[in-house]
Short mmCIF file of C-alpha atoms and ligand atoms in Angstrom, two decimals:
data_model
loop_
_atom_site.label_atom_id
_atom_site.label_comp_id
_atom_site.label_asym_id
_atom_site.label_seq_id
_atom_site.Cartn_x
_atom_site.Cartn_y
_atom_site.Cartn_z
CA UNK Z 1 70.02 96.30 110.56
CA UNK Z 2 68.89 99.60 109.05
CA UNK Z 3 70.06 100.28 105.41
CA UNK Z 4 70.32 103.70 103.58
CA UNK Z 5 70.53 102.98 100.20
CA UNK Z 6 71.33 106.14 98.07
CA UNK Z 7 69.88 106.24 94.17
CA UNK Z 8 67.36 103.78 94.61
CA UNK Z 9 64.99 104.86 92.07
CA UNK Z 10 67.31 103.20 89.08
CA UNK Z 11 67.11 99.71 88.14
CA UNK Z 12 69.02 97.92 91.14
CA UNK Z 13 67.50 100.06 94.09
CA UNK Z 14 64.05 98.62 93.88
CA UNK Z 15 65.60 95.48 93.64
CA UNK Z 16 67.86 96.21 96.54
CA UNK Z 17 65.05 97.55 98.58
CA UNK Z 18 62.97 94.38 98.01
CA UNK Z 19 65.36 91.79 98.99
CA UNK Z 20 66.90 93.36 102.29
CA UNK Z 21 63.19 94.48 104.05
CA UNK Z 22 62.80 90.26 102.99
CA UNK Z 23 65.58 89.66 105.57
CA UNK Z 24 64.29 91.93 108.08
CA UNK Z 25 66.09 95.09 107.45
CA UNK Z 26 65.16 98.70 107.96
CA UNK Z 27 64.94 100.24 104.81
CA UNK Z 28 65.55 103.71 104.02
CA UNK Z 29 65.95 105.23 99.99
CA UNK Z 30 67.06 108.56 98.71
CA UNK Z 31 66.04 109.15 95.13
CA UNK Z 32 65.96 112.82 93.19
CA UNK Z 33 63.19 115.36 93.56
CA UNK Z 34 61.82 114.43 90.19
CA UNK Z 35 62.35 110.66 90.52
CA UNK Z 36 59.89 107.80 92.42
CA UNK Z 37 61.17 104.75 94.17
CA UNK Z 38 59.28 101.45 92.68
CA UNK Z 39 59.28 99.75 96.14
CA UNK Z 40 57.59 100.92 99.62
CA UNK Z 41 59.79 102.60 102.52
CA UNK Z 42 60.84 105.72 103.87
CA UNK Z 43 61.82 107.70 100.75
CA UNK Z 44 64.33 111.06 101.06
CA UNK Z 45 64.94 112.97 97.98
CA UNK Z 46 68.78 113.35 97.54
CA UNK Z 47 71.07 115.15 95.13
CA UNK Z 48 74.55 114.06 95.87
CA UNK Z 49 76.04 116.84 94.55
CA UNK Z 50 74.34 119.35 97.02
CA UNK Z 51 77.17 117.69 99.56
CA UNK Z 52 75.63 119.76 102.73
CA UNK Z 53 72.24 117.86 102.51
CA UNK Z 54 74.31 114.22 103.23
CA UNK Z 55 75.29 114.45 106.23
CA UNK Z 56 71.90 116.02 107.95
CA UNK Z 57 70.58 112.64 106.39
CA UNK Z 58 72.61 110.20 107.78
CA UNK Z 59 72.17 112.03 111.40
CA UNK Z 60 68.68 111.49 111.01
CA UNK Z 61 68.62 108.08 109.54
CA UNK Z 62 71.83 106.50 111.60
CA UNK Z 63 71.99 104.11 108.92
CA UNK Z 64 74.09 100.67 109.61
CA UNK Z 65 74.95 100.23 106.05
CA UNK Z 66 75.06 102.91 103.57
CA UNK Z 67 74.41 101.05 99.67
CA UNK Z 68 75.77 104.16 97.49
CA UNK Z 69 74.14 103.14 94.03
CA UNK Z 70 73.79 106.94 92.67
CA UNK Z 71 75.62 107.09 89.82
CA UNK Z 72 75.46 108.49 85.85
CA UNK Z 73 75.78 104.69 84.73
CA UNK Z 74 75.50 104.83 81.16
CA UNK Z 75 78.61 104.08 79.10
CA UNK Z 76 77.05 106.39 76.40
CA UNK Z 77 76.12 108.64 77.64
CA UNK Z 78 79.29 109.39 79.54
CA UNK Z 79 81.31 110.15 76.35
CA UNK Z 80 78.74 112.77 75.63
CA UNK Z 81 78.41 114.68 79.15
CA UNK Z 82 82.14 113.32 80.34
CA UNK Z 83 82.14 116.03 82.95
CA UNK Z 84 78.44 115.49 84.34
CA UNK Z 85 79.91 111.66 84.84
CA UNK Z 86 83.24 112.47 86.65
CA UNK Z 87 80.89 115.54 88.76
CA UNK Z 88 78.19 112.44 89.41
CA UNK Z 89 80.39 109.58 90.14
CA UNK Z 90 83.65 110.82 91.56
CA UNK Z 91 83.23 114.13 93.32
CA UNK Z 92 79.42 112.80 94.15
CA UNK Z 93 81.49 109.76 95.87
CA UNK Z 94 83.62 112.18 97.89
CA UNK Z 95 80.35 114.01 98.77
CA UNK Z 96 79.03 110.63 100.36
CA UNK Z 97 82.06 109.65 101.66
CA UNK Z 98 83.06 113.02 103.56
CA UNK Z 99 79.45 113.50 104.98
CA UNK Z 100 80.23 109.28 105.93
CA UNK Z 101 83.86 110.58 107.63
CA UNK Z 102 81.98 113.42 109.80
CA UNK Z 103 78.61 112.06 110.26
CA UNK Z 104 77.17 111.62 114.48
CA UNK Z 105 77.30 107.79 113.74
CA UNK Z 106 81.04 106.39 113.19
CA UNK Z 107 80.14 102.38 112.73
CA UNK Z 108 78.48 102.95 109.39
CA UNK Z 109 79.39 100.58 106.61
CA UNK Z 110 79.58 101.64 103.00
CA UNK Z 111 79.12 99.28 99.91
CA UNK Z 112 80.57 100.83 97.00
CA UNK Z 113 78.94 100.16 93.73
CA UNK Z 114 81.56 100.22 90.72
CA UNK Z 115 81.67 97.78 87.74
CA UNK Z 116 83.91 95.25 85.75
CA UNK Z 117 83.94 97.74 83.08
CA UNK Z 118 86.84 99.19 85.49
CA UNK Z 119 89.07 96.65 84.10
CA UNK Z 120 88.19 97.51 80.26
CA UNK Z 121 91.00 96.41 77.91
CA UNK Z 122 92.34 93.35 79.69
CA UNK Z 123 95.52 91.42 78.60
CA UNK Z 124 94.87 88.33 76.44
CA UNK Z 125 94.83 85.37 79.06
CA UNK Z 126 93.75 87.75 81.99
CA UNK Z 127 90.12 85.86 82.37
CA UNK Z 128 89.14 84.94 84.89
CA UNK Z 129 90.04 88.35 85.90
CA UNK Z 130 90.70 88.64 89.80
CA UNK Z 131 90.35 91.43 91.97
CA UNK Z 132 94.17 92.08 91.64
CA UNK Z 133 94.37 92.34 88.31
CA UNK Z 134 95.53 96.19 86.57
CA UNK Z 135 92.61 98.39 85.84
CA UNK Z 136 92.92 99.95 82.07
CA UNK Z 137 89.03 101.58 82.00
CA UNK Z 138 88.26 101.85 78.45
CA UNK Z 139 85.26 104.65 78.50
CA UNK Z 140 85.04 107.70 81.01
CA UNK Z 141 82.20 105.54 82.66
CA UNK Z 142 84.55 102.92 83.64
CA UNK Z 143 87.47 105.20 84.44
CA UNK Z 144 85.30 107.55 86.96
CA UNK Z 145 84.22 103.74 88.35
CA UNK Z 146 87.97 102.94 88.85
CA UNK Z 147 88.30 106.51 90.48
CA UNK Z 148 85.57 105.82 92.66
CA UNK Z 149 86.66 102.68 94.00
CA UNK Z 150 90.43 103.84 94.70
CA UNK Z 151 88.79 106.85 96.67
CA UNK Z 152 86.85 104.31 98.44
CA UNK Z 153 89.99 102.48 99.21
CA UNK Z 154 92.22 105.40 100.45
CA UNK Z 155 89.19 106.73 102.86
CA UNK Z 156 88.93 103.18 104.19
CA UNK Z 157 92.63 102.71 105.13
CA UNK Z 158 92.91 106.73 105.97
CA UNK Z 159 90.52 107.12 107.65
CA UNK Z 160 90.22 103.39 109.21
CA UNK Z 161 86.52 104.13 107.40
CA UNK Z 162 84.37 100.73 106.97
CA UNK Z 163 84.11 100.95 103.23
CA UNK Z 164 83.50 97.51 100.94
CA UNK Z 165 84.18 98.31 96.96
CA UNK Z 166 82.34 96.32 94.41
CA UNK Z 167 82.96 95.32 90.88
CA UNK Z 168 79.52 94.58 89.19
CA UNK Z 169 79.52 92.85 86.43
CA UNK Z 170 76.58 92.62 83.69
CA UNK Z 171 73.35 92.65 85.38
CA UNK Z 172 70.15 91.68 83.91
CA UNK Z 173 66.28 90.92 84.73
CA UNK Z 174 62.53 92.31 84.58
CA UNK Z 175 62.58 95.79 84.61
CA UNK Z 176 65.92 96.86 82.79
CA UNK Z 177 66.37 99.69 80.08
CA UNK Z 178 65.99 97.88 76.49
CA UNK Z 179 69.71 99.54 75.99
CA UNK Z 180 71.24 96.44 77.79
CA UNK Z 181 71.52 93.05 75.93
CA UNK Z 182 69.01 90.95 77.38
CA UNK Z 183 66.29 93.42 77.70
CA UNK Z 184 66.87 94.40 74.19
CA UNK Z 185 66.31 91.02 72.45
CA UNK Z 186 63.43 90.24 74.49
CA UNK Z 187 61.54 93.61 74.38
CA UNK Z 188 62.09 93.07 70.31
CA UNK Z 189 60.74 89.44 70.56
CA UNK Z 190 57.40 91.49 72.85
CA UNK Z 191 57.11 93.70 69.96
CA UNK Z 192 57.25 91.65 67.35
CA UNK Z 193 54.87 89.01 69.10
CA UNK Z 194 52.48 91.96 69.36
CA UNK Z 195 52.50 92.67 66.30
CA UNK Z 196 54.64 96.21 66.37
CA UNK Z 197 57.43 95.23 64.39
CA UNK Z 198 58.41 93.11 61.42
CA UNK Z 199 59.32 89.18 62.26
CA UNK Z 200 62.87 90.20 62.46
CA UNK Z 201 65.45 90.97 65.33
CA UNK Z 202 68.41 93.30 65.03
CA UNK Z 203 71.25 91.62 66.93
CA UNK Z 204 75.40 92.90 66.93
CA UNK Z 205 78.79 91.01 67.57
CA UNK Z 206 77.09 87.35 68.51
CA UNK Z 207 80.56 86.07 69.57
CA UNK Z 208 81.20 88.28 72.03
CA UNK Z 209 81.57 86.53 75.14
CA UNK Z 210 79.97 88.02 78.66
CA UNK Z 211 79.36 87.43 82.19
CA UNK Z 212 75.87 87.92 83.11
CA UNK Z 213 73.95 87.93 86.36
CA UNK Z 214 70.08 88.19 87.44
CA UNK Z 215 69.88 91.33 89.65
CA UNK Z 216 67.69 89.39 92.40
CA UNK Z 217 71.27 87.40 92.69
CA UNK Z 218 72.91 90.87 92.36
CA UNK Z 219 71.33 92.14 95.06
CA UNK Z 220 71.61 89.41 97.57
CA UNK Z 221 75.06 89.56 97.09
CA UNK Z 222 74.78 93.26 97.95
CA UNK Z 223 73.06 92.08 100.87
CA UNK Z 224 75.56 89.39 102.39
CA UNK Z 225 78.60 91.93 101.41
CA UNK Z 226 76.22 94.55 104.06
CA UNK Z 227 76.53 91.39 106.16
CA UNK Z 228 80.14 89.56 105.70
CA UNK Z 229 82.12 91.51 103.49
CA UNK Z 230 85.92 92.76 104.67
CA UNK Z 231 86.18 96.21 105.32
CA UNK Z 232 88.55 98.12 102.94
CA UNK Z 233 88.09 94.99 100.11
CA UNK Z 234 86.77 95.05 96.59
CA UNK Z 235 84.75 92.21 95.35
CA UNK Z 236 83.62 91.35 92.00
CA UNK Z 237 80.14 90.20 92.01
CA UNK Z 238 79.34 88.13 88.58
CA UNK Z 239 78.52 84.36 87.67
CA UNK Z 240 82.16 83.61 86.68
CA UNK Z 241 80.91 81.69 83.59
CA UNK Z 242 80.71 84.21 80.49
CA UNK Z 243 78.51 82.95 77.66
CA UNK Z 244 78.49 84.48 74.34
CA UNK Z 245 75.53 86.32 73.14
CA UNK Z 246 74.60 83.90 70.58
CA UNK Z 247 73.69 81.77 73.25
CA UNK Z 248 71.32 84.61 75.24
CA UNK Z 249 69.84 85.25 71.41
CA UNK Z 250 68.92 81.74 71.13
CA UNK Z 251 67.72 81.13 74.47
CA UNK Z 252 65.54 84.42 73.82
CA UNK Z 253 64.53 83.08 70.99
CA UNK Z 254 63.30 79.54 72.11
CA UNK Z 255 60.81 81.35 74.41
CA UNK Z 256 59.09 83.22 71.30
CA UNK Z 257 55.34 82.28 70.14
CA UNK Z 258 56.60 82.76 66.74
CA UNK Z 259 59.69 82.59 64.16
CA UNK Z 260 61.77 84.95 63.95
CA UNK Z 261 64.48 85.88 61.53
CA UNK Z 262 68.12 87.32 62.86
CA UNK Z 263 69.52 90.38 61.20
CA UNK Z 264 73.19 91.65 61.86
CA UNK Z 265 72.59 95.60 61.89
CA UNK Z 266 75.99 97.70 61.40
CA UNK Z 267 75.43 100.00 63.88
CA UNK Z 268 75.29 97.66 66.46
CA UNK Z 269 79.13 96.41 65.98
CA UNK Z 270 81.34 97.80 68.28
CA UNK Z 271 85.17 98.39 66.58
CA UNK Z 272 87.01 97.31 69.66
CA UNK Z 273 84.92 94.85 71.11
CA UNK Z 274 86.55 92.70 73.78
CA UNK Z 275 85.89 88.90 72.78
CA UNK Z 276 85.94 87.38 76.96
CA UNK Z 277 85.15 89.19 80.03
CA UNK Z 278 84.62 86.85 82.92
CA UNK Z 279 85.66 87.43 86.20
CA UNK Z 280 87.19 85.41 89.25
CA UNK Z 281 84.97 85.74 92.19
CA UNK Z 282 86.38 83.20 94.27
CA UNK Z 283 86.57 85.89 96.79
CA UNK Z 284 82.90 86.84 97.64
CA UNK Z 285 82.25 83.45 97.47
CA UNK Z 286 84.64 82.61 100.45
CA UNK Z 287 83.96 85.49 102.48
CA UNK Z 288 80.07 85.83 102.07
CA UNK Z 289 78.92 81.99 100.41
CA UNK Z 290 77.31 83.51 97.57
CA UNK Z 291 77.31 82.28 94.02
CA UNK Z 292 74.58 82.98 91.19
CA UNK Z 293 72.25 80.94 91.55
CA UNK Z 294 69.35 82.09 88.85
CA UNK Z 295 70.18 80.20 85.59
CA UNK Z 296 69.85 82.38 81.87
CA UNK Z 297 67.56 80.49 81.02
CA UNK Z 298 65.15 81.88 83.82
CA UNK Z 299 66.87 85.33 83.69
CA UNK Z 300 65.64 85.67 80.07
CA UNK Z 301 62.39 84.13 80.05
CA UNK Z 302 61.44 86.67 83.26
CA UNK Z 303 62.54 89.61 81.41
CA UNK Z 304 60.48 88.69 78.32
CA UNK Z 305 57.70 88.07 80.13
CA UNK Z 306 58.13 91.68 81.63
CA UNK Z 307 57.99 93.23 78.21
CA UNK Z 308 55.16 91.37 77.22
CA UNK Z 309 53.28 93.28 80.08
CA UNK Z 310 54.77 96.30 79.65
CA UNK Z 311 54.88 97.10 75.73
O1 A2R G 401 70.37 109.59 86.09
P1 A2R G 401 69.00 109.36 86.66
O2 A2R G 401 68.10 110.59 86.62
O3 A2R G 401 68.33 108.09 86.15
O4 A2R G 401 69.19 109.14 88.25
C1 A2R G 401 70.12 108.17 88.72
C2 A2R G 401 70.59 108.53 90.11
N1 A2R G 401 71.44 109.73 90.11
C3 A2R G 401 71.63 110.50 91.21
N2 A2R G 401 71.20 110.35 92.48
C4 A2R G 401 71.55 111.31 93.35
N3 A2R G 401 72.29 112.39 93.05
C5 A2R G 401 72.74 112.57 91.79
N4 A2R G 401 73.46 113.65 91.50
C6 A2R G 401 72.42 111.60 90.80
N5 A2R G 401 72.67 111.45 89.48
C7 A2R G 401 72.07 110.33 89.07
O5 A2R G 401 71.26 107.33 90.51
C8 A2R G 401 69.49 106.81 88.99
O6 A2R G 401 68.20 106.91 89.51
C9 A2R G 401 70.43 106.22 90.06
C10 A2R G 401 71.33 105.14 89.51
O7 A2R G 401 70.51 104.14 88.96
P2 A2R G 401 70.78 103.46 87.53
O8 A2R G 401 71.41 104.47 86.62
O9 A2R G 401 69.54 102.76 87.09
O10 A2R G 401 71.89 102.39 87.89
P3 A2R G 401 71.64 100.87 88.37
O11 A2R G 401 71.54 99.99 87.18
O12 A2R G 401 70.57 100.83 89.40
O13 A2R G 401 73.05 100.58 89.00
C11 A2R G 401 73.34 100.89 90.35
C12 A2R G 401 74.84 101.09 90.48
C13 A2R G 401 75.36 102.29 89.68
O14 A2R G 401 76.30 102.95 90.49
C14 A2R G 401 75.99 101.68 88.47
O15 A2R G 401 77.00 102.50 87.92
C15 A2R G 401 76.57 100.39 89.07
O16 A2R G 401 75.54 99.96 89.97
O17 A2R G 401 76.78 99.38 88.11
#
């Protein structure tokens, strides 16, 4: 199988890249001009906006699968530049998809990568949220997400295009930006540890309750969807067992050399925070086999042990 996986120089693609060359694949990446890929393989530089340089690339690729990870994916940073997101992540989409539509090679597969913050503010008693369930994005991240996916759906049943939609939830592990969760706490504990801070964490809402995953388990579900997934069908891809973040804060915490005291800062409360978001993904797991498998525990202790190399 030869994959193409498009914005591979963020944190999944190396990730990505890793585990399919593991199960044989052909890898090829596109990145930007001013970005590197962290893993070895063919590298192209790609700007997905520049729509007449896709379909040149998939000629000369002829990927099987086409892993379409280029996105603007911070929730932040898409209320400040909402335009740059929809430009990046919807009409970036229909660049990939309309160079898939006319490109020499018709059998090419196309994993969509979207989010569960597509389903943003669920009804009370929606959890375990299925696949089915009314999308109400709460941020112009998630709604450009949602856009992306229906897109995805109308080319597939249009155009009889083989197009698989996916619903990430939180991903975590060695390697992420310290703006996510997990990496946060533990690249505070590394700091601290070393010395660069005072003995004290900064933590938000602790009762929040989340689904999180370890990429390497993100990414081989990436892989078996390349494999087994239906054509034309979104998947969530998540543990399906949210915790709350107390529970990643202490687990952080148990793997520290020293004590640490826990501060509520202010400006890490959100006003509307969500108290469950856990999805259903009964699906994936009947049409590929895959669950997590990488406990918290292990999740949490890698991505420490990441900062405390790279502080
Ligand atoms: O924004 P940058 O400079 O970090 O570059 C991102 C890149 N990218 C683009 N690639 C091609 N053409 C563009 N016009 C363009 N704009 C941005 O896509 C970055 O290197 C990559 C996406 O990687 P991350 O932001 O690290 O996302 P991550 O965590 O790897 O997630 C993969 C996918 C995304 O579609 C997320 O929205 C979804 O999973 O959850």
């Amino acid at each position: 199988m030869r994959a193409l996986i498009i914005g591979a120089a963020g944190f999944v693609g190396g990730y990505l890249i890793r585990e399919l060359s593991a199960f044989g694949w052909d890898v090829h990446a596109t990145c930007l001009p001013n970005e590197t890929v962290s893993e070895s393989c063919p590298v192209h530089h790609l700007d997905i906006l520049s729509a007449e340089d896709i379909a040149p690339l998939l000629n000369e690729v002829k990927p099987d699968v086409v892993y379409h990870l280029a996105a603007q994916s911070s929730v932040a940073l898409s209320w400040k530049k909402p335009q740059l997101t929809a430009e990046i992540n919807v009409i970036g989409t229909i660049n990939v998809l309309e160079a898939l539509r006319t490109a020499e090679k018709q059998d090419i597969r196309t994993i969509l990568i979207g989010s569960g913050e597509e389903y943003g503010y669920i009804r009370k008693d929606a959890c375990p949220l299925s696949e089915s369930e009314p999308l109400n994005p709460g941020n112009i991240y998630a709604a450009t997400k949602a856009c992306q996916g229906m897109i995805g759906e109308i080319y597939a049943r249009a155009y009889k295009m083989d197009i698989v939609m996916v619903r990430a939830f939180n991903h975590s592990g060695p390697a992420q930006s310290s703006i996510f969760v997990i990496s946060d706490f533990c690249r505070q504990i590394a700091e601290i540890e070393k010395g660069l801070k005072e003995p004290v964490i900064s933590v938000g809402n602790l009762s929040a309750k989340r689904d999180f995953t370890d990429v390497r388990d993100v990414v081989r579900a990436y892989r078996l969807l390349g494999e087994k997934g239906v054509s034309g069908v979104v998947y969530n891809v998540g543990r399906g067992r949210a915790v709350d973040i107390q529970f990643i804060l202490d687990t952080a915490l148990s793997f520290a050399k020293l004590p640490i005291e826990v501060r509520q800062d202010p400006n890490r409360m959100r006003a509307s925070d969500i108290p469950l978001i856990e999805p259903d993904v009964s699906r994936i797991a009947a049409d590929t086999g895959w669950s997590a498998e990488i406990t918290m525990e292990q999740t949490v202790e890698d991505t420490l042990s990441y900062w405390r190399n790279n502080i």
